[in-house]
């Protein structure tokens, strides 16, 4: 079968350097170098990390902040360079995952079992044959799942995995791949997750004068989860292209453990999620120098939130949202090294709820992007402009606004990227991008909180960086890679929640925020082969960020003022390190994460201070062979030193915990 190289440009498919025929046909394509290289974690690296989900793996990227509310069941969302979760695009096999209700993607629901590669781009991808939506985020995460590959004359691949460990975890999964013919194959993957979510934690409160208010040990409750995930796909290759179609289903019930405040140790909130989508992609060279891509998707999501606590008010809300999406992209090579592209996307979103007085919003979005890319004597560049046209309406708007007021937006946003290679292996790069994000349906219409007069939130990015890479086929030193970027971001018209009147129990959304972010991301990777069969891979990353709230120049009270303060939950310093030692069929993995001090609000006062935290994880694995079967066994100890910490204030995280994984492959 034909195997497309990951990350190769679409134009590369039209310039095949060689075609080598063994028992299968492998296409080796000429690779167009990226203007801004991505941070990537490939399958072997992902297997080395002590991770339950995609969100756990993304923590090892520089410039990323993860909000994690604890345990297997905890909601996990991602923020890049302090611009906010809603400025982050998450793409699954080339098509963006959407959530028009609140704009956030829970990365905890995506498994590592069938994940081939995770990539993080600041700004946007360097490839210009892409949907218009790919140009519409300040940063993007691309999740690429496994595409079937078959060795020798095999027609079937089978993989069964069982994980167990702390928190009452039981996580079986099965993956089956079938080769129909040399050009078409099938893949199906199913997974079940169960966990009680119970773990001990130490809760300690110290007043400003050093007096200990309390110091106790308790058990985290209501953090259980039951979830089923199933995926099926069909993959095909054409003489000058490829295509695939995929169906995805996820169904879960989980407890929401809640914050530990006011001496309340257990919460009873529950959440049910059901997410399903079908999507497909087609890409081919239709004429010499002309490439075409088409994507389509339909998603149907359901969410129920229950808070049975009647102290304030019983809450039992259900939400249904639908999304339909269609995209076409065209690229033409004017001369070798100079390409132009034009893409257009249409998207339809609707949100329904059983809440009394709900607005029933629906939104039509048209995106059109024009881009060009060139490469000339070590100089590479990309420029694009994205036009966004939004037509929106609702049956009802919030108090104080005009009934049935449409929320229509027409914006053009540019981006420019440049890279120069003065000598082999070394690149200098820079980019500028201006982008915006629409208010979510919750921002605009959520009962008693939404504000239908909200304006879009804007982000402007500036970046300067350098990248060096050296690869060798022989010797002890096999690979050295280092990169560093300095950046300045502005977020204007920031959408925030503020108290409504004098009540702390009634809130509304407003455009009053302005944030400036200055930062440095640096990372390095070294691969060594000191002895035959012995490999060492080490990588480390460091991030410094100064993300200041400049919303209100008059709010300078030294005891509660927010002007100039570090914004909520953004540490000044953070970093990670990963080491992987492999000897024949043995492997030893170590990972470390550090997050420095931060504050729960922009008022950087002692009462809002959150302590730094760090974790050490250790794993040992070995592969065995029995006839045609391969058996992989690994054991992990996470949070080795039993660090007691919080990612989000008052949401204690697990201490030392264990995991055992057995994987059988045929």
mmCIF file of C-alpha atoms in Angstrom, residues 202-531:
data_model
loop_
_atom_site.group_PDB
_atom_site.id
_atom_site.type_symbol
_atom_site.label_atom_id
_atom_site.label_comp_id
_atom_site.label_asym_id
_atom_site.label_seq_id
_atom_site.Cartn_x
_atom_site.Cartn_y
_atom_site.Cartn_z
ATOM 1 C CA UNK A 202 -3.224 16.339 52.405
ATOM 2 C CA UNK A 203 -4.986 19.647 52.875
ATOM 3 C CA UNK A 204 -3.106 22.377 54.699
ATOM 4 C CA UNK A 205 -3.908 26.049 55.248
ATOM 5 C CA UNK A 206 -1.428 28.567 56.645
ATOM 6 C CA UNK A 207 -2.295 32.175 57.454
ATOM 7 C CA UNK A 208 -0.079 35.078 56.395
ATOM 8 C CA UNK A 209 1.495 35.254 59.863
ATOM 9 C CA UNK A 210 2.584 31.591 59.639
ATOM 10 C CA UNK A 211 -0.151 30.195 61.870
ATOM 11 C CA UNK A 212 -1.477 26.837 60.702
ATOM 12 C CA UNK A 213 -5.242 27.053 60.265
ATOM 13 C CA UNK A 214 -5.654 23.349 59.533
ATOM 14 C CA UNK A 215 -3.596 20.372 58.437
ATOM 15 C CA UNK A 216 -5.478 17.192 57.652
ATOM 16 C CA UNK A 217 -5.612 14.166 55.368
ATOM 17 C CA UNK A 218 -8.796 13.321 53.491
ATOM 18 C CA UNK A 219 -10.024 11.201 50.585
ATOM 19 C CA UNK A 220 -11.073 12.799 47.300
ATOM 20 C CA UNK A 221 -14.662 11.807 46.581
ATOM 21 C CA UNK A 222 -17.027 11.971 43.602
ATOM 22 C CA UNK A 223 -14.207 11.707 41.075
ATOM 23 C CA UNK A 224 -15.456 8.504 39.444
ATOM 24 C CA UNK A 225 -15.833 7.945 35.727
ATOM 25 C CA UNK A 226 -17.248 5.415 33.306
ATOM 26 C CA UNK A 227 -16.535 6.062 29.655
ATOM 27 C CA UNK A 228 -16.758 4.250 26.332
ATOM 28 C CA UNK A 229 -14.882 5.399 23.232
ATOM 29 C CA UNK A 230 -15.190 3.785 19.805
ATOM 30 C CA UNK A 231 -13.694 4.737 16.451
ATOM 31 C CA UNK A 232 -13.798 3.216 12.997
ATOM 32 C CA UNK A 233 -12.129 4.379 9.816
ATOM 33 C CA UNK A 234 -11.481 3.471 6.217
ATOM 34 C CA UNK A 235 -8.302 4.650 4.502
ATOM 35 C CA UNK A 236 -7.406 4.692 0.842
ATOM 36 C CA UNK A 237 -4.711 5.787 -1.589
ATOM 37 C CA UNK A 238 -5.012 6.985 -5.157
ATOM 38 C CA UNK A 239 -2.268 7.138 -7.812
ATOM 39 C CA UNK A 240 -1.750 10.820 -6.895
ATOM 40 C CA UNK A 241 -3.637 11.260 -3.654
ATOM 41 C CA UNK A 242 -5.247 9.786 -0.565
ATOM 42 C CA UNK A 243 -8.538 9.803 1.315
ATOM 43 C CA UNK A 244 -10.072 8.621 4.551
ATOM 44 C CA UNK A 245 -13.381 8.575 6.429
ATOM 45 C CA UNK A 246 -13.853 8.158 10.169
ATOM 46 C CA UNK A 247 -16.640 7.747 12.714
ATOM 47 C CA UNK A 248 -16.108 8.611 16.406
ATOM 48 C CA UNK A 249 -18.278 8.004 19.487
ATOM 49 C CA UNK A 250 -17.666 8.858 23.146
ATOM 50 C CA UNK A 251 -20.083 8.360 26.035
ATOM 51 C CA UNK A 252 -19.237 9.095 29.662
ATOM 52 C CA UNK A 253 -20.673 9.683 33.097
ATOM 53 C CA UNK A 254 -18.438 11.306 35.652
ATOM 54 C CA UNK A 255 -18.526 12.863 39.067
ATOM 55 C CA UNK A 256 -17.370 16.447 39.513
ATOM 56 C CA UNK A 257 -15.437 16.434 42.773
ATOM 57 C CA UNK A 258 -15.635 20.196 43.190
ATOM 58 C CA UNK A 259 -13.461 22.575 45.169
ATOM 59 C CA UNK A 260 -12.463 21.940 48.776
ATOM 60 C CA UNK A 261 -13.734 25.153 50.407
ATOM 61 C CA UNK A 262 -15.785 26.166 53.451
ATOM 62 C CA UNK A 263 -15.098 22.779 55.053
ATOM 63 C CA UNK A 264 -17.010 20.985 52.282
ATOM 64 C CA UNK A 265 -15.112 17.793 51.422
ATOM 65 C CA UNK A 266 -17.556 16.098 49.098
ATOM 66 C CA UNK A 267 -19.685 17.347 46.213
ATOM 67 C CA UNK A 268 -22.494 15.602 44.401
ATOM 68 C CA UNK A 269 -22.400 17.225 40.951
ATOM 69 C CA UNK A 270 -22.543 14.857 37.979
ATOM 70 C CA UNK A 271 -21.938 15.311 34.263
ATOM 71 C CA UNK A 272 -22.937 13.163 31.309
ATOM 72 C CA UNK A 273 -21.327 13.643 27.883
ATOM 73 C CA UNK A 274 -22.096 12.033 24.560
ATOM 74 C CA UNK A 275 -20.018 13.104 21.571
ATOM 75 C CA UNK A 276 -20.324 11.657 18.089
ATOM 76 C CA UNK A 277 -19.051 12.743 14.711
ATOM 77 C CA UNK A 278 -18.393 11.452 11.217
ATOM 78 C CA UNK A 279 -15.808 13.102 8.998
ATOM 79 C CA UNK A 280 -13.949 12.540 5.781
ATOM 80 C CA UNK A 281 -11.062 13.969 3.807
ATOM 81 C CA UNK A 282 -9.929 13.756 0.174
ATOM 82 C CA UNK A 283 -6.636 15.093 -1.184
ATOM 83 C CA UNK A 284 -5.161 14.650 -4.654
ATOM 84 C CA UNK A 285 -3.178 16.201 -7.469
ATOM 85 C CA UNK A 286 -5.788 16.728 -10.156
ATOM 86 C CA UNK A 287 -3.510 18.404 -12.705
ATOM 87 C CA UNK A 288 0.248 19.005 -12.908
ATOM 88 C CA UNK A 289 0.968 21.728 -10.339
ATOM 89 C CA UNK A 290 -2.624 21.786 -9.056
ATOM 90 C CA UNK A 291 -3.644 20.123 -5.779
ATOM 91 C CA UNK A 292 -7.131 19.864 -4.324
ATOM 92 C CA UNK A 293 -8.445 19.028 -0.852
ATOM 93 C CA UNK A 294 -11.982 18.564 0.458
ATOM 94 C CA UNK A 295 -13.121 17.931 4.056
ATOM 95 C CA UNK A 296 -16.560 17.334 5.515
ATOM 96 C CA UNK A 297 -17.879 16.688 9.015
ATOM 97 C CA UNK A 298 -21.069 16.329 11.021
ATOM 98 C CA UNK A 299 -21.000 16.332 14.847
ATOM 99 C CA UNK A 300 -23.761 15.781 17.385
ATOM 100 C CA UNK A 301 -23.008 16.415 21.075
ATOM 101 C CA UNK A 302 -25.067 16.050 24.251
ATOM 102 C CA UNK A 303 -24.243 17.208 27.765
ATOM 103 C CA UNK A 304 -26.168 16.977 31.015
ATOM 104 C CA UNK A 305 -25.107 18.752 34.196
ATOM 105 C CA UNK A 306 -26.715 17.904 37.539
ATOM 106 C CA UNK A 307 -26.222 19.692 40.852
ATOM 107 C CA UNK A 308 -28.619 18.115 43.368
ATOM 108 C CA UNK A 309 -27.605 20.539 46.122
ATOM 109 C CA UNK A 310 -30.786 22.506 46.863
ATOM 110 C CA UNK A 311 -29.093 24.880 49.328
ATOM 111 C CA UNK A 312 -29.103 27.519 46.591
ATOM 112 C CA UNK A 313 -30.959 25.977 43.653
ATOM 113 C CA UNK A 314 -31.418 22.566 42.068
ATOM 114 C CA UNK A 315 -29.707 22.550 38.674
ATOM 115 C CA UNK A 316 -30.427 19.859 36.082
ATOM 116 C CA UNK A 317 -29.598 21.215 32.622
ATOM 117 C CA UNK A 318 -29.350 19.410 29.301
ATOM 118 C CA UNK A 319 -27.720 20.756 26.154
ATOM 119 C CA UNK A 320 -27.716 19.486 22.568
ATOM 120 C CA UNK A 321 -25.480 20.959 19.897
ATOM 121 C CA UNK A 322 -24.951 20.129 16.245
ATOM 122 C CA UNK A 323 -22.286 21.131 13.790
ATOM 123 C CA UNK A 324 -22.047 20.688 10.032
ATOM 124 C CA UNK A 325 -18.843 21.572 8.217
ATOM 125 C CA UNK A 326 -17.649 21.586 4.599
ATOM 126 C CA UNK A 327 -14.303 22.764 3.250
ATOM 127 C CA UNK A 328 -12.528 22.953 -0.105
ATOM 128 C CA UNK A 329 -8.917 24.034 -0.640
ATOM 129 C CA UNK A 330 -6.921 24.583 -3.824
ATOM 130 C CA UNK A 331 -3.206 25.058 -4.351
ATOM 131 C CA UNK A 332 -1.334 25.912 -7.508
ATOM 132 C CA UNK A 333 2.438 25.901 -8.087
ATOM 133 C CA UNK A 334 3.267 28.957 -10.194
ATOM 134 C CA UNK A 335 6.956 28.069 -10.472
ATOM 135 C CA UNK A 336 8.997 25.590 -8.434
ATOM 136 C CA UNK A 337 9.325 27.091 -4.963
ATOM 137 C CA UNK A 338 6.341 29.443 -5.223
ATOM 138 C CA UNK A 339 2.806 28.260 -4.394
ATOM 139 C CA UNK A 340 -0.516 30.032 -3.961
ATOM 140 C CA UNK A 341 -3.711 28.711 -2.412
ATOM 141 C CA UNK A 342 -7.347 29.559 -1.912
ATOM 142 C CA UNK A 343 -9.657 27.781 0.513
ATOM 143 C CA UNK A 344 -13.248 28.258 1.654
ATOM 144 C CA UNK A 345 -15.141 26.710 4.591
ATOM 145 C CA UNK A 346 -18.762 26.728 5.651
ATOM 146 C CA UNK A 347 -19.859 25.848 9.174
ATOM 147 C CA UNK A 348 -23.286 25.639 10.831
ATOM 148 C CA UNK A 349 -23.782 25.460 14.599
ATOM 149 C CA UNK A 350 -26.922 25.219 16.681
ATOM 150 C CA UNK A 351 -27.405 24.834 20.455
ATOM 151 C CA UNK A 352 -30.571 23.658 22.177
ATOM 152 C CA UNK A 353 -31.379 23.306 25.877
ATOM 153 C CA UNK A 354 -34.281 22.456 28.170
ATOM 154 C CA UNK A 355 -33.520 25.532 30.316
ATOM 155 C CA UNK A 356 -36.417 27.928 30.781
ATOM 156 C CA UNK A 357 -36.066 31.009 28.581
ATOM 157 C CA UNK A 358 -33.147 29.585 26.606
ATOM 158 C CA UNK A 359 -32.123 31.587 23.530
ATOM 159 C CA UNK A 360 -31.789 28.645 21.039
ATOM 160 C CA UNK A 361 -28.907 30.267 19.104
ATOM 161 C CA UNK A 362 -27.796 29.216 15.648
ATOM 162 C CA UNK A 363 -24.739 30.425 13.751
ATOM 163 C CA UNK A 364 -23.578 30.312 10.119
ATOM 164 C CA UNK A 365 -19.880 30.903 9.493
ATOM 165 C CA UNK A 366 -18.136 31.359 6.160
ATOM 166 C CA UNK A 367 -14.341 31.486 6.079
ATOM 167 C CA UNK A 368 -12.201 32.274 3.035
ATOM 168 C CA UNK A 369 -8.398 32.217 3.081
ATOM 169 C CA UNK A 370 -5.864 33.252 0.464
ATOM 170 C CA UNK A 371 -2.224 32.322 1.045
ATOM 171 C CA UNK A 372 1.118 32.144 -0.676
ATOM 172 C CA UNK A 373 4.376 30.402 0.207
ATOM 173 C CA UNK A 374 7.828 30.609 -1.335
ATOM 174 C CA UNK A 375 11.332 29.196 -0.905
ATOM 175 C CA UNK A 376 14.389 30.874 -2.424
ATOM 176 C CA UNK A 377 18.061 30.363 -1.522
ATOM 177 C CA UNK A 378 17.459 29.463 2.125
ATOM 178 C CA UNK A 379 14.694 32.034 2.556
ATOM 179 C CA UNK A 380 11.201 30.693 3.165
ATOM 180 C CA UNK A 381 8.058 32.707 3.662
ATOM 181 C CA UNK A 382 4.314 32.412 4.004
ATOM 182 C CA UNK A 383 1.621 35.079 4.018
ATOM 183 C CA UNK A 384 -2.123 34.726 4.351
ATOM 184 C CA UNK A 385 -5.293 36.666 4.918
ATOM 185 C CA UNK A 386 -8.408 35.115 6.410
ATOM 186 C CA UNK A 387 -11.874 36.522 5.871
ATOM 187 C CA UNK A 388 -14.447 35.525 8.489
ATOM 188 C CA UNK A 389 -18.162 36.150 7.969
ATOM 189 C CA UNK A 390 -20.588 35.217 10.742
ATOM 190 C CA UNK A 391 -24.374 35.371 10.662
ATOM 191 C CA UNK A 392 -26.045 34.539 13.938
ATOM 192 C CA UNK A 393 -29.466 34.767 15.499
ATOM 193 C CA UNK A 394 -31.352 33.646 18.575
ATOM 194 C CA UNK A 395 -34.944 33.453 19.732
ATOM 195 C CA UNK A 396 -34.182 35.552 22.791
ATOM 196 C CA UNK A 397 -31.365 37.742 24.071
ATOM 197 C CA UNK A 398 -30.395 38.702 27.571
ATOM 198 C CA UNK A 399 -31.988 41.509 29.515
ATOM 199 C CA UNK A 400 -31.059 45.022 28.424
ATOM 200 C CA UNK A 401 -30.479 44.130 24.758
ATOM 201 C CA UNK A 402 -32.693 44.221 21.709
ATOM 202 C CA UNK A 403 -34.819 41.107 21.249
ATOM 203 C CA UNK A 404 -33.771 38.884 18.369
ATOM 204 C CA UNK A 405 -30.736 41.077 17.689
ATOM 205 C CA UNK A 406 -28.504 39.371 15.102
ATOM 206 C CA UNK A 407 -24.838 38.955 15.972
ATOM 207 C CA UNK A 408 -23.131 39.381 12.600
ATOM 208 C CA UNK A 409 -19.388 39.841 12.108
ATOM 209 C CA UNK A 410 -17.190 40.411 9.045
ATOM 210 C CA UNK A 411 -13.455 40.544 9.682
ATOM 211 C CA UNK A 412 -10.213 40.179 7.713
ATOM 212 C CA UNK A 413 -7.138 39.029 9.635
ATOM 213 C CA UNK A 414 -3.591 38.768 8.191
ATOM 214 C CA UNK A 415 -0.543 36.657 9.058
ATOM 215 C CA UNK A 416 3.065 36.590 7.820
ATOM 216 C CA UNK A 417 5.846 34.066 8.518
ATOM 217 C CA UNK A 418 9.508 34.203 7.502
ATOM 218 C CA UNK A 419 12.446 31.844 7.976
ATOM 219 C CA UNK A 420 16.086 32.044 6.858
ATOM 220 C CA UNK A 421 18.780 29.339 6.849
ATOM 221 C CA UNK A 422 22.277 30.909 6.912
ATOM 222 C CA UNK A 423 23.877 27.459 7.058
ATOM 223 C CA UNK A 424 22.696 23.874 7.085
ATOM 224 C CA UNK A 425 20.762 22.869 10.178
ATOM 225 C CA UNK A 426 20.309 26.396 11.538
ATOM 226 C CA UNK A 427 17.181 28.516 10.997
ATOM 227 C CA UNK A 428 16.119 31.974 12.058
ATOM 228 C CA UNK A 429 12.391 32.660 12.011
ATOM 229 C CA UNK A 430 9.811 35.324 12.776
ATOM 230 C CA UNK A 431 6.085 35.723 12.447
ATOM 231 C CA UNK A 432 3.233 38.145 12.943
ATOM 232 C CA UNK A 433 -0.405 37.162 13.216
ATOM 233 C CA UNK A 434 -3.612 39.000 14.006
ATOM 234 C CA UNK A 435 -6.637 36.881 14.809
ATOM 235 C CA UNK A 436 -9.904 37.008 16.725
ATOM 236 C CA UNK A 437 -12.324 34.599 18.299
ATOM 237 C CA UNK A 438 -16.110 34.858 18.405
ATOM 238 C CA UNK A 439 -17.891 34.868 21.768
ATOM 239 C CA UNK A 440 -19.245 31.418 22.560
ATOM 240 C CA UNK A 441 -22.945 30.681 22.880
ATOM 241 C CA UNK A 442 -22.529 30.578 26.662
ATOM 242 C CA UNK A 443 -20.835 34.000 26.613
ATOM 243 C CA UNK A 444 -23.701 35.476 24.632
ATOM 244 C CA UNK A 445 -26.842 33.689 25.706
ATOM 245 C CA UNK A 446 -26.404 31.642 28.892
ATOM 246 C CA UNK A 447 -29.435 32.421 31.034
ATOM 247 C CA UNK A 448 -28.895 35.413 33.363
ATOM 248 C CA UNK A 449 -25.139 35.475 32.610
ATOM 249 C CA UNK A 450 -24.743 35.879 28.847
ATOM 250 C CA UNK A 451 -24.394 39.263 27.176
ATOM 251 C CA UNK A 452 -25.629 39.436 23.590
ATOM 252 C CA UNK A 453 -23.784 42.744 23.053
ATOM 253 C CA UNK A 454 -20.352 41.146 23.399
ATOM 254 C CA UNK A 455 -17.741 41.936 20.756
ATOM 255 C CA UNK A 456 -15.117 39.473 19.464
ATOM 256 C CA UNK A 457 -11.870 39.030 21.387
ATOM 257 C CA UNK A 458 -8.684 39.902 19.464
ATOM 258 C CA UNK A 459 -5.164 38.506 19.735
ATOM 259 C CA UNK A 460 -2.006 39.843 18.080
ATOM 260 C CA UNK A 461 1.194 37.764 18.079
ATOM 261 C CA UNK A 462 4.834 38.673 17.428
ATOM 262 C CA UNK A 463 7.557 36.006 17.491
ATOM 263 C CA UNK A 464 11.335 35.807 16.927
ATOM 264 C CA UNK A 465 13.174 32.513 17.181
ATOM 265 C CA UNK A 466 16.020 30.235 16.179
ATOM 266 C CA UNK A 467 16.235 26.506 15.566
ATOM 267 C CA UNK A 468 19.245 24.198 15.182
ATOM 268 C CA UNK A 469 19.278 20.503 14.298
ATOM 269 C CA UNK A 470 22.073 18.031 13.601
ATOM 270 C CA UNK A 471 21.452 14.409 12.563
ATOM 271 C CA UNK A 472 24.060 11.656 12.217
ATOM 272 C CA UNK A 473 23.734 8.051 11.096
ATOM 273 C CA UNK A 474 26.829 6.843 12.933
ATOM 274 C CA UNK A 475 28.784 7.546 16.094
ATOM 275 C CA UNK A 476 27.731 8.107 19.688
ATOM 276 C CA UNK A 477 25.930 11.391 19.046
ATOM 277 C CA UNK A 478 22.997 10.733 16.718
ATOM 278 C CA UNK A 479 20.901 13.855 17.056
ATOM 279 C CA UNK A 480 21.034 17.329 18.599
ATOM 280 C CA UNK A 481 18.155 19.764 18.364
ATOM 281 C CA UNK A 482 17.621 23.100 20.092
ATOM 282 C CA UNK A 483 15.104 25.881 19.655
ATOM 283 C CA UNK A 484 14.309 29.172 21.357
ATOM 284 C CA UNK A 485 11.585 31.754 20.762
ATOM 285 C CA UNK A 486 10.869 35.163 22.245
ATOM 286 C CA UNK A 487 7.327 36.460 21.824
ATOM 287 C CA UNK A 488 4.996 39.319 22.595
ATOM 288 C CA UNK A 489 1.214 38.858 22.514
ATOM 289 C CA UNK A 490 -1.656 41.262 23.018
ATOM 290 C CA UNK A 491 -5.204 40.188 23.844
ATOM 291 C CA UNK A 492 -7.748 42.985 23.479
ATOM 292 C CA UNK A 493 -11.462 43.147 24.188
ATOM 293 C CA UNK A 494 -10.923 40.198 26.500
ATOM 294 C CA UNK A 495 -14.153 38.533 27.541
ATOM 295 C CA UNK A 496 -14.383 38.108 31.303
ATOM 296 C CA UNK A 497 -17.068 37.446 33.917
ATOM 297 C CA UNK A 498 -17.829 40.266 36.362
ATOM 298 C CA UNK A 499 -20.310 40.523 39.255
ATOM 299 C CA UNK A 500 -23.757 41.804 38.316
ATOM 300 C CA UNK A 501 -24.692 44.603 40.660
ATOM 301 C CA UNK A 502 -23.705 44.018 44.282
ATOM 302 C CA UNK A 503 -24.393 40.298 44.220
ATOM 303 C CA UNK A 504 -21.556 37.766 44.206
ATOM 304 C CA UNK A 505 -24.000 35.069 43.036
ATOM 305 C CA UNK A 506 -25.068 36.802 39.787
ATOM 306 C CA UNK A 507 -22.517 37.369 37.059
ATOM 307 C CA UNK A 508 -22.442 38.579 33.472
ATOM 308 C CA UNK A 509 -19.952 38.557 30.606
ATOM 309 C CA UNK A 510 -18.275 41.796 29.499
ATOM 310 C CA UNK A 511 -15.559 43.060 27.102
ATOM 311 C CA UNK A 512 -13.275 44.954 29.464
ATOM 312 C CA UNK A 513 -10.013 43.059 29.415
ATOM 313 C CA UNK A 514 -6.594 43.865 27.969
ATOM 314 C CA UNK A 515 -3.593 41.600 28.495
ATOM 315 C CA UNK A 516 0.046 41.777 27.374
ATOM 316 C CA UNK A 517 2.167 38.624 27.350
ATOM 317 C CA UNK A 518 5.944 38.546 27.066
ATOM 318 C CA UNK A 519 7.677 35.214 27.083
ATOM 319 C CA UNK A 520 10.495 32.892 26.116
ATOM 320 C CA UNK A 521 10.164 29.244 25.090
ATOM 321 C CA UNK A 522 13.300 27.110 24.884
ATOM 322 C CA UNK A 523 13.763 23.386 24.322
ATOM 323 C CA UNK A 524 16.551 20.940 23.526
ATOM 324 C CA UNK A 525 16.831 17.282 22.583
ATOM 325 C CA UNK A 526 19.820 14.913 22.429
ATOM 326 C CA UNK A 527 19.944 11.322 21.139
ATOM 327 C CA UNK A 528 22.926 9.088 21.932
ATOM 328 C CA UNK A 529 24.000 5.575 20.945
ATOM 329 C CA UNK A 530 26.910 4.785 23.300
ATOM 330 C CA UNK A 531 26.817 1.002 22.688
#
